[in-house]
PDB file of C-alpha atoms and ligand atoms in Angstrom:
ATOM      1  CA  MET A   9     -10.604 -39.461  15.825  1.00 41.00           C
ATOM      2  CA  ASP A  10      -8.372 -42.339  14.961  1.00 43.00           C
ATOM      3  CA  ASN A  11      -7.429 -44.158  18.138  1.00 41.00           C
ATOM      4  CA  GLY A  12      -5.593 -47.020  16.485  1.00 40.00           C
ATOM      5  CA  ASN A  13      -1.878 -47.405  16.924  1.00 40.00           C
ATOM      6  CA  GLN A  14      -1.307 -45.113  13.966  1.00 46.00           C
ATOM      7  CA  SER A  15      -2.934 -41.733  14.432  1.00 53.00           C
ATOM      8  CA  VAL A  16      -2.996 -39.548  11.333  1.00 68.00           C
ATOM      9  CA  VAL A  17      -2.030 -35.901  11.429  1.00 75.00           C
ATOM     10  CA  SER A  18      -4.610 -33.831   9.587  1.00 82.00           C
ATOM     11  CA  GLU A  19      -3.205 -30.412  10.367  1.00 86.00           C
ATOM     12  CA  PHE A  20       0.031 -28.688  11.270  1.00 89.00           C
ATOM     13  CA  MET A  21       0.686 -25.763  13.541  1.00 88.00           C
ATOM     14  CA  PHE A  22       3.016 -22.842  12.846  1.00 89.00           C
ATOM     15  CA  LEU A  23       4.988 -21.312  15.672  1.00 86.00           C
ATOM     16  CA  GLY A  24       5.244 -18.147  13.572  1.00 79.00           C
ATOM     17  CA  LEU A  25       7.362 -15.087  14.173  1.00 80.00           C
ATOM     18  CA  GLY A  26       7.542 -13.282  17.493  1.00 74.00           C
ATOM     19  CA  ARG A  27       6.059 -14.344  20.786  1.00 77.00           C
ATOM     20  CA  SER A  28       4.390 -11.500  22.634  1.00 85.00           C
ATOM     21  CA  TRP A  29       0.982 -10.161  21.627  1.00 86.00           C
ATOM     22  CA  ASN A  30       2.348  -6.626  21.088  1.00 89.00           C
ATOM     23  CA  MET A  31       5.016  -7.999  18.777  1.00 88.00           C
ATOM     24  CA  GLN A  32       2.346  -9.883  16.821  1.00 90.00           C
ATOM     25  CA  ILE A  33       0.319  -6.700  16.332  1.00 92.00           C
ATOM     26  CA  LEU A  34       3.408  -4.790  15.214  1.00 92.00           C
ATOM     27  CA  LEU A  35       4.354  -7.535  12.742  1.00 91.00           C
ATOM     28  CA  PHE A  36       0.757  -7.705  11.513  1.00 93.00           C
ATOM     29  CA  MET A  37       0.742  -3.982  10.666  1.00 94.00           C
ATOM     30  CA  THR A  38       4.229  -4.076   9.121  1.00 93.00           C
ATOM     31  CA  PHE A  39       3.646  -7.087   6.882  1.00 94.00           C
ATOM     32  CA  LEU A  40       0.171  -5.940   5.898  1.00 96.00           C
ATOM     33  CA  MET A  41       1.671  -2.682   4.678  1.00 95.00           C
ATOM     34  CA  ILE A  42       4.514  -4.491   2.897  1.00 95.00           C
ATOM     35  CA  TYR A  43       2.070  -6.860   1.199  1.00 95.00           C
ATOM     36  CA  ILE A  44      -0.070  -3.970  -0.025  1.00 95.00           C
ATOM     37  CA  MET A  45       3.104  -2.378  -1.410  1.00 94.00           C
ATOM     38  CA  ILE A  46       4.107  -5.647  -3.123  1.00 94.00           C
ATOM     39  CA  LEU A  47       0.728  -5.940  -4.823  1.00 95.00           C
ATOM     40  CA  SER A  48       0.486  -2.299  -5.877  1.00 93.00           C
ATOM     41  CA  GLY A  49       4.129  -2.057  -6.994  1.00 92.00           C
ATOM     42  CA  ASN A  50       4.069  -5.169  -9.132  1.00 94.00           C
ATOM     43  CA  ILE A  51       0.642  -4.450 -10.589  1.00 94.00           C
ATOM     44  CA  ALA A  52       1.840  -0.920 -11.455  1.00 91.00           C
ATOM     45  CA  VAL A  53       4.854  -2.331 -13.338  1.00 91.00           C
ATOM     46  CA  MET A  54       2.650  -4.759 -15.287  1.00 93.00           C
ATOM     47  CA  VAL A  55       0.025  -2.131 -16.152  1.00 92.00           C
ATOM     48  CA  LEU A  56       2.677   0.361 -17.219  1.00 89.00           C
ATOM     49  CA  ILE A  57       4.373  -2.126 -19.541  1.00 91.00           C
ATOM     50  CA  ILE A  58       1.168  -3.455 -21.035  1.00 92.00           C
ATOM     51  CA  LEU A  59      -0.331   0.012 -21.664  1.00 89.00           C
ATOM     52  CA  ASP A  60       2.784   1.756 -22.963  1.00 86.00           C
ATOM     53  CA  PRO A  61       3.550   0.805 -26.606  1.00 86.00           C
ATOM     54  CA  GLN A  62       7.099   2.143 -26.210  1.00 86.00           C
ATOM     55  CA  LEU A  63       7.785  -0.612 -23.684  1.00 85.00           C
ATOM     56  CA  HIS A  64       6.648  -3.419 -25.976  1.00 88.00           C
ATOM     57  CA  SER A  65       9.993  -5.180 -26.271  1.00 88.00           C
ATOM     58  CA  PRO A  66      11.216  -8.526 -24.922  1.00 90.00           C
ATOM     59  CA  MET A  67      13.123  -6.943 -22.045  1.00 88.00           C
ATOM     60  CA  TYR A  68      10.006  -5.228 -20.698  1.00 90.00           C
ATOM     61  CA  PHE A  69       7.715  -8.166 -21.399  1.00 92.00           C
ATOM     62  CA  LEU A  70      10.041 -10.287 -19.301  1.00 92.00           C
ATOM     63  CA  LEU A  71      10.081  -7.619 -16.615  1.00 91.00           C
ATOM     64  CA  ALA A  72       6.263  -7.679 -16.569  1.00 93.00           C
ATOM     65  CA  ASN A  73       6.480 -11.446 -16.229  1.00 94.00           C
ATOM     66  CA  LEU A  74       8.847 -11.037 -13.278  1.00 93.00           C
ATOM     67  CA  SER A  75       6.343  -8.757 -11.560  1.00 94.00           C
ATOM     68  CA  PHE A  76       3.602 -11.292 -12.220  1.00 95.00           C
ATOM     69  CA  VAL A  77       5.710 -14.082 -10.721  1.00 95.00           C
ATOM     70  CA  ASP A  78       6.758 -11.976  -7.732  1.00 94.00           C
ATOM     71  CA  MET A  79       3.181 -11.066  -6.943  1.00 95.00           C
ATOM     72  CA  TRP A  80       2.120 -14.715  -6.831  1.00 95.00           C
ATOM     73  CA  LEU A  81       5.232 -15.895  -5.024  1.00 93.00           C
ATOM     74  CA  SER A  82       4.542 -13.614  -2.096  1.00 93.00           C
ATOM     75  CA  SER A  83       0.819 -14.396  -2.233  1.00 95.00           C
ATOM     76  CA  VAL A  84       1.445 -18.077  -1.486  1.00 93.00           C
ATOM     77  CA  THR A  85       2.770 -17.396   2.003  1.00 92.00           C
ATOM     78  CA  THR A  86       2.273 -13.761   3.022  1.00 93.00           C
ATOM     79  CA  PRO A  87      -1.554 -13.485   3.405  1.00 94.00           C
ATOM     80  CA  LYS A  88      -1.614 -16.604   5.586  1.00 92.00           C
ATOM     81  CA  MET A  89       1.301 -15.282   7.645  1.00 92.00           C
ATOM     82  CA  ILE A  90      -0.456 -11.921   8.105  1.00 93.00           C
ATOM     83  CA  THR A  91      -3.764 -13.383   9.279  1.00 93.00           C
ATOM     84  CA  ASP A  92      -1.867 -15.813  11.505  1.00 91.00           C
ATOM     85  CA  PHE A  93      -0.377 -12.921  13.479  1.00 90.00           C
ATOM     86  CA  LEU A  94      -3.833 -12.355  14.916  1.00 89.00           C
ATOM     87  CA  MET A  95      -4.532 -16.028  15.678  1.00 86.00           C
ATOM     88  CA  GLU A  96      -3.816 -17.858  18.883  1.00 84.00           C
ATOM     89  CA  ASN A  97      -3.570 -21.186  17.034  1.00 86.00           C
ATOM     90  CA  LYS A  98      -1.790 -20.835  13.741  1.00 89.00           C
ATOM     91  CA  THR A  99      -2.971 -24.076  12.135  1.00 90.00           C
ATOM     92  CA  ILE A 100      -2.895 -25.200   8.524  1.00 91.00           C
ATOM     93  CA  SER A 101      -4.556 -28.294   7.090  1.00 91.00           C
ATOM     94  CA  PHE A 102      -2.469 -31.075   5.572  1.00 89.00           C
ATOM     95  CA  GLY A 103      -3.795 -30.177   2.112  1.00 90.00           C
ATOM     96  CA  GLY A 104      -3.081 -26.487   2.642  1.00 92.00           C
ATOM     97  CA  CYS A 105       0.440 -27.333   3.699  1.00 91.00           C
ATOM     98  CA  MET A 106       1.049 -29.435   0.578  1.00 91.00           C
ATOM     99  CA  CYS A 107      -0.382 -26.622  -1.557  1.00 93.00           C
ATOM    100  CA  GLN A 108       2.094 -24.167  -0.057  1.00 93.00           C
ATOM    101  CA  VAL A 109       4.974 -26.552  -0.712  1.00 92.00           C
ATOM    102  CA  PHE A 110       3.808 -27.050  -4.282  1.00 94.00           C
ATOM    103  CA  PHE A 111       3.288 -23.395  -5.175  1.00 95.00           C
ATOM    104  CA  VAL A 112       6.380 -22.059  -3.389  1.00 93.00           C
ATOM    105  CA  HIS A 113       8.529 -24.430  -5.443  1.00 93.00           C
ATOM    106  CA  PHE A 114       6.544 -24.083  -8.676  1.00 95.00           C
ATOM    107  CA  ILE A 115       6.672 -20.288  -8.633  1.00 95.00           C
ATOM    108  CA  GLY A 116      10.105 -20.043  -6.985  1.00 93.00           C
ATOM    109  CA  ALA A 117      11.794 -22.305  -9.540  1.00 94.00           C
ATOM    110  CA  GLY A 118       9.872 -20.469 -12.276  1.00 94.00           C
ATOM    111  CA  GLU A 119      11.294 -17.187 -11.036  1.00 93.00           C
ATOM    112  CA  MET A 120      14.831 -18.582 -11.111  1.00 92.00           C
ATOM    113  CA  VAL A 121      14.474 -19.732 -14.697  1.00 94.00           C
ATOM    114  CA  LEU A 122      12.920 -16.370 -15.575  1.00 94.00           C
ATOM    115  CA  LEU A 123      15.948 -14.557 -14.144  1.00 91.00           C
ATOM    116  CA  VAL A 124      18.129 -16.710 -16.392  1.00 93.00           C
ATOM    117  CA  VAL A 125      15.936 -15.846 -19.389  1.00 94.00           C
ATOM    118  CA  MET A 126      16.233 -12.137 -18.537  1.00 91.00           C
ATOM    119  CA  ALA A 127      20.002 -12.459 -18.291  1.00 90.00           C
ATOM    120  CA  TYR A 128      20.073 -14.260 -21.663  1.00 92.00           C
ATOM    121  CA  ASP A 129      18.001 -11.452 -23.165  1.00 92.00           C
ATOM    122  CA  ARG A 130      20.528  -8.866 -21.916  1.00 88.00           C
ATOM    123  CA  TYR A 131      23.401 -11.069 -23.129  1.00 91.00           C
ATOM    124  CA  VAL A 132      21.970 -11.128 -26.667  1.00 92.00           C
ATOM    125  CA  ALA A 133      21.190  -7.396 -26.589  1.00 89.00           C
ATOM    126  CA  ILE A 134      24.667  -6.398 -25.432  1.00 86.00           C
ATOM    127  CA  CYS A 135      26.933  -9.049 -26.956  1.00 87.00           C
ATOM    128  CA  LYS A 136      25.066  -9.710 -30.207  1.00 89.00           C
ATOM    129  CA  PRO A 137      23.196  -6.440 -30.863  1.00 87.00           C
ATOM    130  CA  LEU A 138      22.949  -6.946 -34.637  1.00 89.00           C
ATOM    131  CA  HIS A 139      21.131 -10.244 -34.253  1.00 90.00           C
ATOM    132  CA  TYR A 140      18.944  -9.193 -31.335  1.00 90.00           C
ATOM    133  CA  SER A 141      15.648  -8.864 -33.196  1.00 88.00           C
ATOM    134  CA  THR A 142      16.034 -12.240 -34.913  1.00 89.00           C
ATOM    135  CA  ILE A 143      17.194 -14.112 -31.807  1.00 89.00           C
ATOM    136  CA  MET A 144      14.720 -12.598 -29.332  1.00 88.00           C
ATOM    137  CA  SER A 145      11.613 -12.650 -31.525  1.00 88.00           C
ATOM    138  CA  LEU A 146       8.214 -12.592 -29.849  1.00 86.00           C
ATOM    139  CA  HIS A 147       7.919 -16.266 -30.704  1.00 88.00           C
ATOM    140  CA  ARG A 148      11.156 -17.136 -28.957  1.00 90.00           C
ATOM    141  CA  CYS A 149      10.225 -14.981 -26.023  1.00 91.00           C
ATOM    142  CA  ILE A 150       6.914 -16.767 -25.493  1.00 92.00           C
ATOM    143  CA  GLY A 151       8.754 -20.084 -25.877  1.00 94.00           C
ATOM    144  CA  LEU A 152      11.171 -19.124 -23.104  1.00 94.00           C
ATOM    145  CA  VAL A 153       8.305 -18.122 -20.818  1.00 94.00           C
ATOM    146  CA  VAL A 154       6.644 -21.499 -21.456  1.00 95.00           C
ATOM    147  CA  ILE A 155       9.927 -23.263 -20.615  1.00 94.00           C
ATOM    148  CA  GLU A 156      10.104 -21.237 -17.407  1.00 93.00           C
ATOM    149  CA  TRP A 157       6.702 -22.439 -16.193  1.00 95.00           C
ATOM    150  CA  SER A 158       7.314 -26.028 -17.315  1.00 95.00           C
ATOM    151  CA  ALA A 159      10.617 -26.190 -15.444  1.00 94.00           C
ATOM    152  CA  GLY A 160       8.950 -24.876 -12.288  1.00 94.00           C
ATOM    153  CA  PHE A 161       6.150 -27.405 -12.640  1.00 96.00           C
ATOM    154  CA  VAL A 162       8.409 -30.420 -13.167  1.00 94.00           C
ATOM    155  CA  HIS A 163      10.613 -29.426 -10.239  1.00 93.00           C
ATOM    156  CA  SER A 164       7.671 -28.889  -7.928  1.00 94.00           C
ATOM    157  CA  VAL A 165       5.867 -32.115  -8.836  1.00 94.00           C
ATOM    158  CA  SER A 166       9.072 -34.087  -8.361  1.00 91.00           C
ATOM    159  CA  GLN A 167       9.273 -32.794  -4.786  1.00 89.00           C
ATOM    160  CA  LEU A 168       5.622 -33.213  -3.995  1.00 91.00           C
ATOM    161  CA  VAL A 169       5.360 -36.882  -5.009  1.00 89.00           C
ATOM    162  CA  VAL A 170       8.051 -37.642  -2.474  1.00 84.00           C
ATOM    163  CA  ILE A 171       6.605 -35.843   0.529  1.00 86.00           C
ATOM    164  CA  VAL A 172       2.869 -36.287   0.040  1.00 84.00           C
ATOM    165  CA  LYS A 173       3.111 -39.987   0.901  1.00 83.00           C
ATOM    166  CA  LEU A 174       5.269 -39.565   3.999  1.00 85.00           C
ATOM    167  CA  PRO A 175       3.776 -40.915   7.216  1.00 85.00           C
ATOM    168  CA  PHE A 176       2.982 -38.108   9.646  1.00 83.00           C
ATOM    169  CA  CYS A 177       2.019 -39.443  13.023  1.00 80.00           C
ATOM    170  CA  GLY A 178       3.722 -37.544  15.786  1.00 75.00           C
ATOM    171  CA  PRO A 179       4.821 -33.949  16.123  1.00 78.00           C
ATOM    172  CA  ARG A 180       2.944 -31.362  14.134  1.00 83.00           C
ATOM    173  CA  GLU A 181       4.598 -28.080  15.088  1.00 86.00           C
ATOM    174  CA  ILE A 182       6.436 -26.203  12.362  1.00 88.00           C
ATOM    175  CA  ASP A 183       8.813 -23.562  13.628  1.00 86.00           C
ATOM    176  CA  SER A 184       8.177 -21.142  10.777  1.00 86.00           C
ATOM    177  CA  PHE A 185       5.311 -19.263   9.147  1.00 87.00           C
ATOM    178  CA  PHE A 186       4.764 -21.441   6.081  1.00 89.00           C
ATOM    179  CA  CYS A 187       5.170 -25.054   4.991  1.00 90.00           C
ATOM    180  CA  ASP A 188       8.382 -25.788   3.228  1.00 87.00           C
ATOM    181  CA  ILE A 189      10.045 -29.068   2.399  1.00 85.00           C
ATOM    182  CA  PRO A 190      12.911 -29.210   4.911  1.00 83.00           C
ATOM    183  CA  LEU A 191      10.483 -28.304   7.715  1.00 84.00           C
ATOM    184  CA  VAL A 192       7.869 -30.844   6.700  1.00 86.00           C
ATOM    185  CA  THR A 193      10.242 -33.787   6.268  1.00 85.00           C
ATOM    186  CA  LYS A 194      11.485 -33.150   9.799  1.00 83.00           C
ATOM    187  CA  LEU A 195       8.007 -34.016  11.101  1.00 85.00           C
ATOM    188  CA  ALA A 196       7.632 -37.307   9.246  1.00 84.00           C
ATOM    189  CA  CYS A 197       7.968 -40.365  11.435  1.00 83.00           C
ATOM    190  CA  ILE A 198      10.728 -41.955   9.425  1.00 80.00           C
ATOM    191  CA  ASP A 199      14.430 -41.331   9.344  1.00 79.00           C
ATOM    192  CA  SER A 200      14.477 -38.516   6.825  1.00 75.00           C
ATOM    193  CA  TYR A 201      18.229 -38.297   6.315  1.00 80.00           C
ATOM    194  CA  ASN A 202      18.331 -39.859   2.846  1.00 83.00           C
ATOM    195  CA  LEU A 203      15.173 -38.037   1.878  1.00 83.00           C
ATOM    196  CA  ASP A 204      16.689 -34.706   2.843  1.00 83.00           C
ATOM    197  CA  ILE A 205      19.712 -35.440   0.689  1.00 86.00           C
ATOM    198  CA  LEU A 206      17.461 -36.321  -2.243  1.00 86.00           C
ATOM    199  CA  ILE A 207      15.570 -33.064  -1.806  1.00 86.00           C
ATOM    200  CA  ASN A 208      18.783 -31.069  -1.466  1.00 86.00           C
ATOM    201  CA  ILE A 209      19.927 -32.554  -4.763  1.00 89.00           C
ATOM    202  CA  ASP A 210      16.618 -31.781  -6.463  1.00 87.00           C
ATOM    203  CA  CYS A 211      16.575 -28.143  -5.276  1.00 89.00           C
ATOM    204  CA  GLY A 212      20.308 -27.833  -5.706  1.00 90.00           C
ATOM    205  CA  LEU A 213      20.082 -28.908  -9.344  1.00 90.00           C
ATOM    206  CA  VAL A 214      17.652 -26.083 -10.125  1.00 91.00           C
ATOM    207  CA  ILE A 215      19.394 -23.438  -8.053  1.00 92.00           C
ATOM    208  CA  VAL A 216      22.977 -24.237  -9.022  1.00 91.00           C
ATOM    209  CA  THR A 217      22.204 -24.676 -12.731  1.00 93.00           C
ATOM    210  CA  CYS A 218      20.411 -21.324 -12.842  1.00 93.00           C
ATOM    211  CA  PHE A 219      23.102 -19.635 -10.806  1.00 91.00           C
ATOM    212  CA  VAL A 220      25.930 -20.899 -13.040  1.00 92.00           C
ATOM    213  CA  LEU A 221      24.051 -19.830 -16.187  1.00 94.00           C
ATOM    214  CA  LEU A 222      23.542 -16.398 -14.653  1.00 91.00           C
ATOM    215  CA  LEU A 223      27.208 -16.100 -13.758  1.00 90.00           C
ATOM    216  CA  ILE A 224      28.207 -17.023 -17.304  1.00 93.00           C
ATOM    217  CA  SER A 225      25.837 -14.501 -18.917  1.00 91.00           C
ATOM    218  CA  TYR A 226      26.793 -11.633 -16.637  1.00 89.00           C
ATOM    219  CA  THR A 227      30.501 -12.386 -17.023  1.00 89.00           C
ATOM    220  CA  TYR A 228      30.154 -12.185 -20.816  1.00 89.00           C
ATOM    221  CA  ILE A 229      28.087  -9.017 -20.492  1.00 87.00           C
ATOM    222  CA  LEU A 230      30.490  -7.292 -18.155  1.00 85.00           C
ATOM    223  CA  LEU A 231      33.486  -8.262 -20.316  1.00 86.00           C
ATOM    224  CA  THR A 232      31.760  -6.866 -23.420  1.00 85.00           C
ATOM    225  CA  VAL A 233      30.727  -3.692 -21.614  1.00 81.00           C
ATOM    226  CA  HIS A 234      34.267  -3.249 -20.394  1.00 76.00           C
ATOM    227  CA  GLN A 235      35.615  -3.215 -23.957  1.00 79.00           C
ATOM    228  CA  SER A 236      32.975  -1.012 -25.572  1.00 74.00           C
ATOM    229  CA  SER A 237      32.351   2.737 -25.734  1.00 68.00           C
ATOM    230  CA  LYS A 238      31.703   4.811 -22.621  1.00 67.00           C
ATOM    231  CA  THR A 239      28.094   5.994 -23.154  1.00 66.00           C
ATOM    232  CA  GLY A 240      26.593   2.678 -24.222  1.00 65.00           C
ATOM    233  CA  ALA A 241      28.550   0.923 -21.544  1.00 70.00           C
ATOM    234  CA  SER A 242      27.222   2.978 -18.657  1.00 73.00           C
ATOM    235  CA  LYS A 243      23.613   2.359 -19.731  1.00 72.00           C
ATOM    236  CA  ALA A 244      24.199  -1.370 -20.096  1.00 74.00           C
ATOM    237  CA  LEU A 245      26.007  -1.437 -16.794  1.00 77.00           C
ATOM    238  CA  SER A 246      23.138   0.294 -15.006  1.00 75.00           C
ATOM    239  CA  THR A 247      20.628  -2.263 -16.348  1.00 75.00           C
ATOM    240  CA  CYS A 248      22.896  -5.132 -15.383  1.00 79.00           C
ATOM    241  CA  THR A 249      23.503  -3.810 -11.881  1.00 82.00           C
ATOM    242  CA  ALA A 250      19.731  -3.870 -11.349  1.00 80.00           C
ATOM    243  CA  HIS A 251      19.587  -7.467 -12.619  1.00 80.00           C
ATOM    244  CA  ILE A 252      22.506  -8.581 -10.492  1.00 84.00           C
ATOM    245  CA  THR A 253      21.022  -6.996  -7.358  1.00 85.00           C
ATOM    246  CA  VAL A 254      17.792  -8.899  -7.901  1.00 83.00           C
ATOM    247  CA  VAL A 255      19.692 -12.128  -8.495  1.00 85.00           C
ATOM    248  CA  VAL A 256      21.646 -11.738  -5.262  1.00 87.00           C
ATOM    249  CA  ILE A 257      18.561 -10.876  -3.190  1.00 86.00           C
ATOM    250  CA  PHE A 258      16.749 -13.934  -4.495  1.00 86.00           C
ATOM    251  CA  PHE A 259      19.490 -16.534  -4.829  1.00 88.00           C
ATOM    252  CA  VAL A 260      21.552 -16.053  -1.704  1.00 88.00           C
ATOM    253  CA  PRO A 261      18.681 -16.882   0.718  1.00 88.00           C
ATOM    254  CA  CYS A 262      17.644 -19.857  -1.436  1.00 88.00           C
ATOM    255  CA  ILE A 263      21.158 -21.260  -1.471  1.00 88.00           C
ATOM    256  CA  PHE A 264      21.343 -21.136   2.317  1.00 88.00           C
ATOM    257  CA  ILE A 265      17.930 -22.747   2.762  1.00 85.00           C
ATOM    258  CA  TYR A 266      17.996 -25.534   0.181  1.00 83.00           C
ATOM    259  CA  VAL A 267      21.494 -26.219  -1.091  1.00 82.00           C
ATOM    260  CA  TRP A 268      23.638 -25.550   1.904  1.00 81.00           C
ATOM    261  CA  PRO A 269      21.254 -25.517   4.875  1.00 79.00           C
ATOM    262  CA  LEU A 270      22.629 -23.913   8.000  1.00 80.00           C
ATOM    263  CA  ASN A 271      19.811 -25.237  10.207  1.00 77.00           C
ATOM    264  CA  ILE A 272      19.731 -22.172  12.424  1.00 81.00           C
ATOM    265  CA  THR A 273      16.037 -21.599  13.048  1.00 79.00           C
ATOM    266  CA  TRP A 274      15.944 -17.812  13.370  1.00 82.00           C
ATOM    267  CA  LEU A 275      18.232 -17.409  10.363  1.00 85.00           C
ATOM    268  CA  ASP A 276      16.120 -19.752   8.236  1.00 85.00           C
ATOM    269  CA  LYS A 277      13.024 -17.717   9.093  1.00 85.00           C
ATOM    270  CA  PHE A 278      14.800 -14.506   8.242  1.00 86.00           C
ATOM    271  CA  LEU A 279      16.008 -15.903   4.898  1.00 87.00           C
ATOM    272  CA  ALA A 280      12.499 -17.142   4.101  1.00 87.00           C
ATOM    273  CA  VAL A 281      11.052 -13.690   4.759  1.00 88.00           C
ATOM    274  CA  PHE A 282      13.817 -12.280   2.588  1.00 85.00           C
ATOM    275  CA  TYR A 283      13.088 -14.226  -0.570  1.00 83.00           C
ATOM    276  CA  GLY A 284       9.344 -14.577  -0.044  1.00 86.00           C
ATOM    277  CA  VAL A 285       8.571 -10.995   0.968  1.00 89.00           C
ATOM    278  CA  PHE A 286      11.493  -8.614   0.451  1.00 89.00           C
ATOM    279  CA  ALA A 287      12.546  -9.845  -2.999  1.00 89.00           C
ATOM    280  CA  PRO A 288       9.031  -9.332  -4.459  1.00 91.00           C
ATOM    281  CA  LEU A 289       8.888  -5.936  -2.741  1.00 91.00           C
ATOM    282  CA  LEU A 290      12.261  -4.736  -3.992  1.00 88.00           C
ATOM    283  CA  ASN A 291      12.161  -6.016  -7.582  1.00 84.00           C
ATOM    284  CA  PRO A 292       9.729  -3.427  -8.993  1.00 81.00           C
ATOM    285  CA  ALA A 293      11.465  -0.663  -7.032  1.00 83.00           C
ATOM    286  CA  ILE A 294      14.924  -1.647  -8.272  1.00 82.00           C
ATOM    287  CA  TYR A 295      13.894  -1.876 -11.902  1.00 73.00           C
ATOM    288  CA  THR A 296      11.734   1.226 -11.962  1.00 74.00           C
ATOM    289  CA  LEU A 297      14.110   3.496 -10.122  1.00 72.00           C
ATOM    290  CA  ARG A 298      17.205   2.391 -12.009  1.00 72.00           C
ATOM    291  CA  ASN A 299      15.648   2.388 -15.433  1.00 76.00           C
ATOM    292  CA  LYS A 300      15.259   5.612 -17.404  1.00 78.00           C
ATOM    293  CA  GLU A 301      12.702   4.154 -19.809  1.00 80.00           C
ATOM    294  CA  MET A 302      10.516   3.045 -16.917  1.00 81.00           C
ATOM    295  CA  LYS A 303      10.756   6.486 -15.321  1.00 82.00           C
ATOM    296  CA  ASN A 304       9.819   8.131 -18.625  1.00 83.00           C
ATOM    297  CA  ALA A 305       6.897   5.721 -18.936  1.00 83.00           C
ATOM    298  CA  VAL A 306       5.686   6.769 -15.494  1.00 82.00           C
ATOM    299  CA  LYS A 307       5.849  10.407 -16.636  1.00 83.00           C
ATOM    300  CA  ARG A 308       3.967   9.652 -19.872  1.00 82.00           C
ATOM    301  CA  PHE A 309       1.376   7.755 -17.874  1.00 79.00           C
ATOM    302  CA  ARG A 310       0.852  10.703 -15.533  1.00 78.00           C
ATOM    303  CA  GLY A 311       0.631  13.072 -18.503  1.00 77.00           C
ATOM    304  CA  TYR A 312      -2.018  10.853 -20.031  1.00 71.00           C
ATOM    305  CA  PHE A 313      -4.218  11.128 -16.964  1.00 67.00           C
ATOM    306  CA  MET A 314      -3.711  14.903 -16.692  1.00 67.00           C
ATOM    307  CA  VAL A 315      -5.143  15.277 -20.202  1.00 62.00           C
ATOM    308  CA  PHE A 316      -8.331  13.442 -19.309  1.00 55.00           C
ATOM    309  CA  LYS A 317      -8.983  15.320 -16.072  1.00 48.00           C
TER     310      LYS A 317
HETATM  311  C1  LIG B   1       5.184 -12.454 -20.431  1.00 73.76           C
HETATM  312  O1  LIG B   1       5.990 -12.586 -21.582  1.00 73.76           O
HETATM  313  C2  LIG B   1       5.294 -12.922 -22.761  1.00 73.76           C
HETATM  314  C3  LIG B   1       6.300 -13.187 -23.854  1.00 73.76           C
HETATM  315  O2  LIG B   1       7.090 -12.096 -24.116  1.00 73.76           O
HETATM  316  C4  LIG B   1       4.334 -11.781 -23.095  1.00 73.76           C
HETATM  317  O3  LIG B   1       3.619 -12.068 -24.276  1.00 73.76           O
HETATM  318  C5  LIG B   1       3.369 -11.602 -21.921  1.00 73.76           C
HETATM  319  O4  LIG B   1       2.547 -10.482 -22.164  1.00 73.76           O
HETATM  320  C6  LIG B   1       4.132 -11.395 -20.623  1.00 73.76           C
HETATM  321  N1  LIG B   1       3.205 -11.462 -19.498  1.00 73.76           N
HETATM  322  C7  LIG B   1       2.926 -10.420 -18.734  1.00 73.76           C
HETATM  323  C8  LIG B   1       2.038 -10.647 -17.564  1.00 73.76           C
HETATM  324  O5  LIG B   1       3.368  -9.333 -18.972  1.00 73.76           O
END
C-alpha cells in the first residue's frame, strides 16, 4: 500500500507451535480440551463460592477472584492460539497485537498482586488470629482487590506507551503464539537494547516486589506454624502448600521471561504456555483438591441438586 521509503507494518505473523499439519491438529485438540477445562474449572470455583454462604469469607472471596483472573488471563492468548493451529497464515493485526500486550500485562500483574493479597490474608489469619476479623473486613478486602486492578493497569499502561509508538518497518514474524513485549521490541527498526532494559526494569519491579512480599509472608507463616500446636498447624500448612505451589507455577516462568530472560526460543514458548495455560488450569484443581472446605462445599452443592431432582 505504502510504497514510500518507510513502509508501515499493519500486521504481524506468528510462527506458532509445531510445524507439521498432524502436530497442529494434535495441539489443536489438546489445547481446546485444556481451555474448556480452564473455563469450566474456574467458573465452577466462582459459582461454588458465590452460592455457598459457608464460603463467604475473605479467603474464599479472594480465591474466587483468582479464578476470575485466571479465566481472563488464559482467554487473552489461548483462543487465538487454538484457532491459529488450523490456519496456514497465523496473522494478527497491529491493534490486536497491542491489545494482547496490554491485557497480558494488565491481568498478569493483577494476578501477582492478588497472590500477594492472598498471602497477606493467610498471614493475618495465622499470625494475628485475634485481629483477623477487624483487619480483613469486607471493606479492606474490596480495597485490596481495587489496588490489585489499579497496579495491573498502571504497569500495563506504562509498558504500552513505550511500545505503541515504536517504528515497525521490516520483519513481522513473531516466533511465538502471542504478542508479548520482548518479542515485539525485537521487530522494531531501532536499536532496542536500552528499551529492553527499561522494560526489564518495569516488569522486574512488579515481579520482584511481589515475590519478596510473598517470601516474607510465607516465612512468617511457616515460622508461626512451626511453633504452634499440631492440629492447627497441619491445616494451616496444607493451605499454605497450595498457595506456595501456585506461586511457584506462576512466578518461576515469569521471572525467566521478563526479569532474567534466557532468550532460548523453545524454552520461552514453553514458559509462556506454562503461565498462560497451565497455571490457570492448575489453580482451581490445587485449591479444590487440597482444601477440605471446598470439598465439603462440592458435596453440599451436589446434595442440593439431588433434593430438587
Ligand atoms: C472479589 O473479592 C471481592 C472482595 O472480597 C468480593 O466482593 C467479590 O465478590 C470477589 N469477586 C468474585 C468474582 O468473586
